[in-house]
């Protein structure tokens, strides 16, 4: 189902091209009329996710683990922070906690918990709460047990050789349990200042993540949905789902 979900997202950005590809062998069909359709899809998503997130080159579906993030620049509340050349790791090992697909309602909900990490090059200057912070170099941000819920319309769209599913107007919310920052070369490498700032920043992680998390999560959801929709765009609903009704 994650694979389905990811495919849905991707499809939104592409037009069906009529050259329908074969399903990757690790994705098995579920049956439209099966009373257990929803749980079948969930199982398929759970099983195929680790491979789907690594991309399906034959179908032009990109890898989403890691995800290259756009530069993030924050300037407000007395703090300037930039994060460049950033990559987000972790989507291939998410734990799917809930997946609901209802083709009749055209609804799709996916909940997962992930341990993610963001690596990149940072530059920081200003204050966190009252403490001055300054530095630039490599950084690693470990984001533990983040719960993400994506809900979307799952709409059939007509292609040349059949219908394709597509995730349209996805919404999301998230909750982060804990974040640990590792900034290299803080205060020009002064170990004492750096150690005490890390202690302070990690204890007050919410302060930084209030600014950092929204652009990162937004890019993760957008990239994931795009990949899913790309997949959906390449295979028809009939290929994905046994007994899919033709009208
Ligand atoms: C995240 O890491 C913690 C600590 O290692 C572990 O207990 C938890 O199960 C992990 N969660 C996921 C979704 O992998």
Short mmCIF file of C-alpha atoms and ligand atoms in Angstrom, two decimals:
data_model
loop_
_atom_site.label_atom_id
_atom_site.label_comp_id
_atom_site.label_asym_id
_atom_site.label_seq_id
_atom_site.Cartn_x
_atom_site.Cartn_y
_atom_site.Cartn_z
CA UNK A 1 0.00 0.00 0.00
CA UNK A 2 2.82 2.40 0.60
CA UNK A 3 3.91 1.65 -2.90
CA UNK A 4 0.39 2.31 -4.07
CA UNK A 5 0.34 5.49 -2.08
CA UNK A 6 3.67 6.62 -3.39
CA UNK A 7 2.57 5.85 -6.90
CA UNK A 8 -0.58 7.85 -6.42
CA UNK A 9 1.38 10.88 -5.43
CA UNK A 10 3.62 10.68 -8.46
CA UNK A 11 0.77 10.28 -10.91
CA UNK A 12 -0.59 13.67 -10.02
CA UNK A 13 2.34 15.22 -11.86
CA UNK A 14 2.34 13.14 -15.00
CA UNK A 15 -0.07 12.27 -17.75
CA UNK A 16 -0.87 8.70 -18.53
CA UNK A 17 1.23 7.80 -21.53
CA UNK A 18 -0.59 4.70 -22.72
CA UNK A 19 2.49 2.50 -22.56
CA UNK A 20 1.62 0.45 -19.56
CA UNK A 21 4.51 -1.28 -17.92
CA UNK A 22 4.63 -4.53 -16.02
CA UNK A 23 4.16 -4.57 -12.28
CA UNK A 24 7.37 -5.20 -10.36
CA UNK A 25 7.31 -8.85 -9.23
CA UNK A 26 7.30 -7.89 -5.56
CA UNK A 27 3.90 -6.18 -5.90
CA UNK A 28 1.01 -8.64 -5.81
CA UNK A 29 -2.52 -7.77 -6.88
CA UNK A 30 -5.40 -7.46 -4.44
CA UNK A 31 -8.97 -8.19 -5.53
CA UNK A 32 -11.49 -5.38 -5.80
CA UNK A 33 -14.39 -7.54 -4.62
CA UNK A 34 -12.48 -9.15 -1.76
CA UNK A 35 -13.98 -8.27 1.63
CA UNK A 36 -10.37 -8.11 2.82
CA UNK A 37 -9.31 -5.70 0.07
CA UNK A 38 -8.16 -2.98 2.47
CA UNK A 39 -6.03 -5.31 4.58
CA UNK A 40 -4.63 -6.96 1.43
CA UNK A 41 -3.51 -3.56 0.18
CA UNK A 42 -1.98 -2.71 3.53
CA UNK A 43 -0.04 -5.96 3.51
CA UNK A 44 1.18 -5.34 -0.04
CA UNK A 45 2.30 -1.85 0.84
CA UNK A 46 4.15 -3.05 3.93
CA UNK A 47 5.86 -5.81 1.93
CA UNK A 48 6.78 -3.69 -1.09
CA UNK A 49 7.75 -0.48 0.70
CA UNK A 50 11.43 -1.28 1.34
CA UNK A 51 11.92 -1.93 -2.39
CA UNK A 52 9.55 0.72 -3.69
CA UNK A 53 11.34 3.45 -1.74
CA UNK A 54 14.56 2.47 -3.53
CA UNK A 55 12.91 3.34 -6.83
CA UNK A 56 11.70 1.39 -9.88
CA UNK A 57 14.06 2.49 -12.67
CA UNK A 58 12.13 0.50 -15.34
CA UNK A 59 9.08 2.66 -14.59
CA UNK A 60 10.97 5.90 -14.08
CA UNK A 61 10.02 5.93 -10.40
CA UNK A 62 12.85 7.61 -8.48
CA UNK A 63 14.34 6.43 -5.21
CA UNK A 64 12.96 8.30 -2.20
CA UNK A 65 15.54 7.07 0.27
CA UNK A 66 17.43 9.30 0.48
CA UNK A 67 15.51 12.40 -0.61
CA UNK A 68 17.55 15.40 -1.72
CA UNK A 69 16.06 18.38 0.08
CA UNK A 70 15.89 21.90 -1.27
CA UNK A 71 17.94 24.42 0.69
CA UNK A 72 16.25 25.48 3.90
CA UNK A 73 16.83 29.02 5.09
CA UNK A 74 15.36 30.30 8.33
CA UNK A 75 15.67 33.88 9.48
CA UNK A 76 13.53 35.00 12.39
CA UNK A 77 13.26 35.14 16.18
CA UNK A 78 16.90 36.23 16.38
CA UNK A 79 18.23 33.18 14.58
CA UNK A 80 19.67 32.72 11.10
CA UNK A 81 20.00 29.12 10.02
CA UNK A 82 20.67 27.65 6.62
CA UNK A 83 20.79 23.99 5.67
CA UNK A 84 22.21 23.13 2.27
CA UNK A 85 23.03 19.94 0.33
CA UNK A 86 20.66 18.23 2.72
CA UNK A 87 19.48 14.66 2.36
CA UNK A 88 16.76 12.90 4.30
CA UNK A 89 17.29 9.20 5.02
CA UNK A 90 14.88 6.68 6.47
CA UNK A 91 11.76 6.21 4.32
CA UNK A 92 12.71 2.64 3.37
CA UNK A 93 12.46 1.52 6.99
CA UNK A 94 9.23 3.25 8.04
CA UNK A 95 6.78 1.26 10.08
CA UNK A 96 3.29 1.44 8.54
CA UNK A 97 0.79 1.70 11.38
CA UNK A 98 -2.36 2.23 9.34
CA UNK A 99 -3.37 2.23 5.72
CA UNK A 100 -6.91 2.73 4.55
CA UNK A 101 -7.83 2.65 0.90
CA UNK A 102 -11.41 2.95 -0.20
CA UNK A 103 -11.79 3.06 -3.96
CA UNK A 104 -15.52 3.70 -3.76
CA UNK A 105 -15.06 6.76 -1.53
CA UNK A 106 -11.86 7.63 -3.41
CA UNK A 107 -10.14 7.99 -0.04
CA UNK A 108 -6.64 7.15 1.06
CA UNK A 109 -5.06 7.41 4.50
CA UNK A 110 -1.55 6.33 5.38
CA UNK A 111 0.00 6.50 8.82
CA UNK A 112 3.58 5.56 9.51
CA UNK A 113 6.24 5.96 12.15
CA UNK A 114 9.78 6.66 11.02
CA UNK A 115 13.24 7.20 12.41
CA UNK A 116 14.66 9.72 9.99
CA UNK A 117 17.94 11.52 9.71
CA UNK A 118 18.83 14.69 7.85
CA UNK A 119 22.45 15.25 6.87
CA UNK A 120 23.70 18.45 5.31
CA UNK A 121 25.84 21.55 5.56
CA UNK A 122 24.66 24.15 8.07
CA UNK A 123 25.38 27.74 8.91
CA UNK A 124 23.92 29.10 12.11
CA UNK A 125 24.18 32.50 13.75
CA UNK A 126 22.00 34.06 16.43
CA UNK A 127 20.34 32.78 19.55
CA UNK A 128 18.37 29.76 20.66
CA UNK A 129 16.14 31.13 23.41
CA UNK A 130 18.72 33.29 25.26
CA UNK A 131 21.91 31.43 24.31
CA UNK A 132 24.10 32.67 21.47
CA UNK A 133 25.00 30.07 18.85
CA UNK A 134 27.36 30.37 15.90
CA UNK A 135 29.01 27.92 13.55
CA UNK A 136 29.14 26.30 10.13
CA UNK A 137 30.01 22.83 8.89
CA UNK A 138 28.47 19.41 8.48
CA UNK A 139 25.48 18.48 10.55
CA UNK A 140 23.36 15.47 11.30
CA UNK A 141 19.85 15.74 12.68
CA UNK A 142 18.34 12.55 14.09
CA UNK A 143 14.56 12.65 14.25
CA UNK A 144 13.15 9.79 16.30
CA UNK A 145 9.76 8.15 16.07
CA UNK A 146 8.04 10.70 13.89
CA UNK A 147 4.40 9.87 13.26
CA UNK A 148 3.16 11.01 9.87
CA UNK A 149 -0.40 10.80 8.63
CA UNK A 150 -1.18 11.48 4.98
CA UNK A 151 -4.75 11.64 3.80
CA UNK A 152 -5.66 12.20 0.22
CA UNK A 153 -8.27 11.80 -2.41
CA UNK A 154 -7.49 8.72 -4.50
CA UNK A 155 -9.05 9.40 -7.84
CA UNK A 156 -9.25 7.33 -11.01
CA UNK A 157 -8.15 9.19 -14.13
CA UNK A 158 -8.64 7.98 -17.70
CA UNK A 159 -5.57 6.92 -19.63
CA UNK A 160 -5.24 5.52 -23.14
CA UNK A 161 -5.34 1.89 -22.07
CA UNK A 162 -7.38 2.08 -18.91
CA UNK A 163 -7.81 3.93 -15.68
CA UNK A 164 -4.98 5.08 -13.49
CA UNK A 165 -5.16 5.89 -9.83
CA UNK A 166 -3.89 9.23 -8.64
CA UNK A 167 -3.37 10.88 -5.26
CA UNK A 168 -4.89 14.33 -5.45
CA UNK A 169 -4.64 17.16 -2.90
CA UNK A 170 -2.83 15.23 -0.16
CA UNK A 171 -2.97 16.62 3.37
CA UNK A 172 -0.67 15.62 6.17
CA UNK A 173 0.08 16.06 9.82
CA UNK A 174 2.96 14.85 11.93
CA UNK A 175 4.27 14.54 15.43
CA UNK A 176 7.92 14.26 16.42
CA UNK A 177 8.95 12.44 19.59
CA UNK A 178 12.52 13.64 19.90
CA UNK A 179 15.32 15.27 17.91
CA UNK A 180 19.08 15.14 18.42
CA UNK A 181 21.36 17.67 16.71
CA UNK A 182 24.99 17.09 15.83
CA UNK A 183 26.60 20.30 14.55
CA UNK A 184 30.26 19.94 13.62
CA UNK A 185 32.55 22.93 14.09
CA UNK A 186 30.21 24.88 16.34
CA UNK A 187 31.94 27.99 17.77
CA UNK A 188 34.95 27.35 15.51
CA UNK A 189 35.43 23.94 17.08
CA UNK A 190 35.60 25.15 20.71
CA UNK A 191 34.72 21.88 22.44
CA UNK A 192 33.48 23.30 25.74
CA UNK A 193 31.13 25.81 24.15
CA UNK A 194 30.02 23.23 21.59
CA UNK A 195 29.28 20.54 24.19
CA UNK A 196 27.19 22.83 26.36
CA UNK A 197 25.30 24.18 23.33
CA UNK A 198 24.54 20.63 22.13
CA UNK A 199 23.24 19.77 25.57
CA UNK A 200 21.06 22.87 25.54
CA UNK A 201 19.85 22.49 21.93
CA UNK A 202 19.00 18.81 22.38
CA UNK A 203 17.07 19.56 25.57
CA UNK A 204 15.23 22.38 23.77
CA UNK A 205 14.96 20.65 20.38
CA UNK A 206 11.38 21.84 19.83
CA UNK A 207 12.60 25.41 19.59
CA UNK A 208 14.68 24.62 16.48
CA UNK A 209 12.32 22.02 15.03
CA UNK A 210 9.36 24.42 15.08
CA UNK A 211 11.17 26.16 12.22
CA UNK A 212 13.02 23.25 10.64
CA UNK A 213 10.44 20.47 10.60
CA UNK A 214 7.67 22.08 8.50
CA UNK A 215 9.78 22.63 5.34
CA UNK A 216 11.44 19.22 5.69
CA UNK A 217 8.20 17.27 6.22
CA UNK A 218 6.51 19.17 3.41
CA UNK A 219 9.27 18.17 0.98
CA UNK A 220 9.16 14.56 2.17
CA UNK A 221 5.40 14.28 1.62
CA UNK A 222 5.55 16.04 -1.74
CA UNK A 223 8.38 13.84 -2.99
CA UNK A 224 6.73 10.66 -1.72
CA UNK A 225 3.37 11.51 -3.29
CA UNK A 226 5.10 12.36 -6.55
CA UNK A 227 6.83 8.97 -6.63
CA UNK A 228 3.59 7.14 -5.89
CA UNK A 229 1.75 9.02 -8.61
CA UNK A 230 4.54 8.31 -11.07
CA UNK A 231 4.08 4.61 -10.38
CA UNK A 232 0.28 4.89 -10.69
CA UNK A 233 0.76 6.71 -13.95
CA UNK A 234 2.77 3.79 -15.36
CA UNK A 235 0.47 0.96 -14.39
CA UNK A 236 -3.29 0.86 -14.82
CA UNK A 237 -5.72 0.28 -11.99
CA UNK A 238 -6.65 -2.98 -13.74
CA UNK A 239 -3.03 -4.13 -13.49
CA UNK A 240 -2.85 -3.23 -9.83
CA UNK A 241 -6.22 -4.58 -8.77
CA UNK A 242 -7.93 -7.85 -9.75
CA UNK A 243 -11.55 -7.40 -10.94
CA UNK A 244 -11.18 -3.64 -11.10
CA UNK A 245 -14.50 -2.52 -12.61
CA UNK A 246 -14.39 -1.21 -16.17
CA UNK A 247 -17.05 1.29 -17.11
C1 LIG B 1 13.35 4.06 16.20
O1 LIG B 1 14.48 3.85 17.03
C2 LIG B 1 14.15 3.47 18.37
C3 LIG B 1 15.42 3.42 19.16
O2 LIG B 1 16.43 2.72 18.48
C4 LIG B 1 13.40 2.14 18.34
O3 LIG B 1 13.02 1.76 19.63
C5 LIG B 1 12.14 2.30 17.46
O4 LIG B 1 11.49 1.05 17.33
C6 LIG B 1 12.51 2.81 16.08
N1 LIG B 1 11.30 3.09 15.32
C7 LIG B 1 11.13 2.74 14.04
C8 LIG B 1 9.85 3.16 13.41
O5 LIG B 1 11.96 2.11 13.41
#
